[in-house]
């Protein structure tokens, strides 16, 4: 069963500067974030282009998804 508070985020910049703090900042205006994580290449320490964001409640996640989709 999928938890609608948890978002899979793809098409993130593949740049060593884009990290978990950037992902947190991008989504934080839409609600209270429980956790955020950009998946990083363990050799080069650059973004793999995807990550995960978990919100406190389902409505916050829905609003963020609608605002940032695309």
mmCIF file of C-alpha atoms in Angstrom, residues 12-13 16 29 33 37 41 45-47 52 54-56 63 65 70:
data_model
loop_
_atom_site.group_PDB
_atom_site.id
_atom_site.type_symbol
_atom_site.label_atom_id
_atom_site.label_comp_id
_atom_site.label_asym_id
_atom_site.label_seq_id
_atom_site.Cartn_x
_atom_site.Cartn_y
_atom_site.Cartn_z
ATOM 1 C CA UNK A 12 16.185 16.517 -10.553
ATOM 2 C CA UNK A 13 19.283 18.337 -11.803
ATOM 3 C CA UNK A 16 26.977 18.146 -7.702
ATOM 4 C CA UNK A 29 6.980 26.054 0.963
ATOM 5 C CA UNK A 33 8.516 17.980 5.517
ATOM 6 C CA UNK A 37 16.591 12.725 0.353
ATOM 7 C CA UNK A 41 26.127 8.558 -6.886
ATOM 8 C CA UNK A 45 28.816 12.371 -5.208
ATOM 9 C CA UNK A 46 26.506 13.910 -7.794
ATOM 10 C CA UNK A 47 22.738 13.616 -7.900
ATOM 11 C CA UNK A 52 12.079 11.299 -2.078
ATOM 12 C CA UNK A 54 7.768 12.856 2.840
ATOM 13 C CA UNK A 55 5.196 15.359 4.112
ATOM 14 C CA UNK A 56 3.386 15.521 7.432
ATOM 15 C CA UNK A 63 -0.474 20.466 -3.199
ATOM 16 C CA UNK A 65 2.863 17.477 -6.345
ATOM 17 C CA UNK A 70 6.295 19.143 -14.836
#
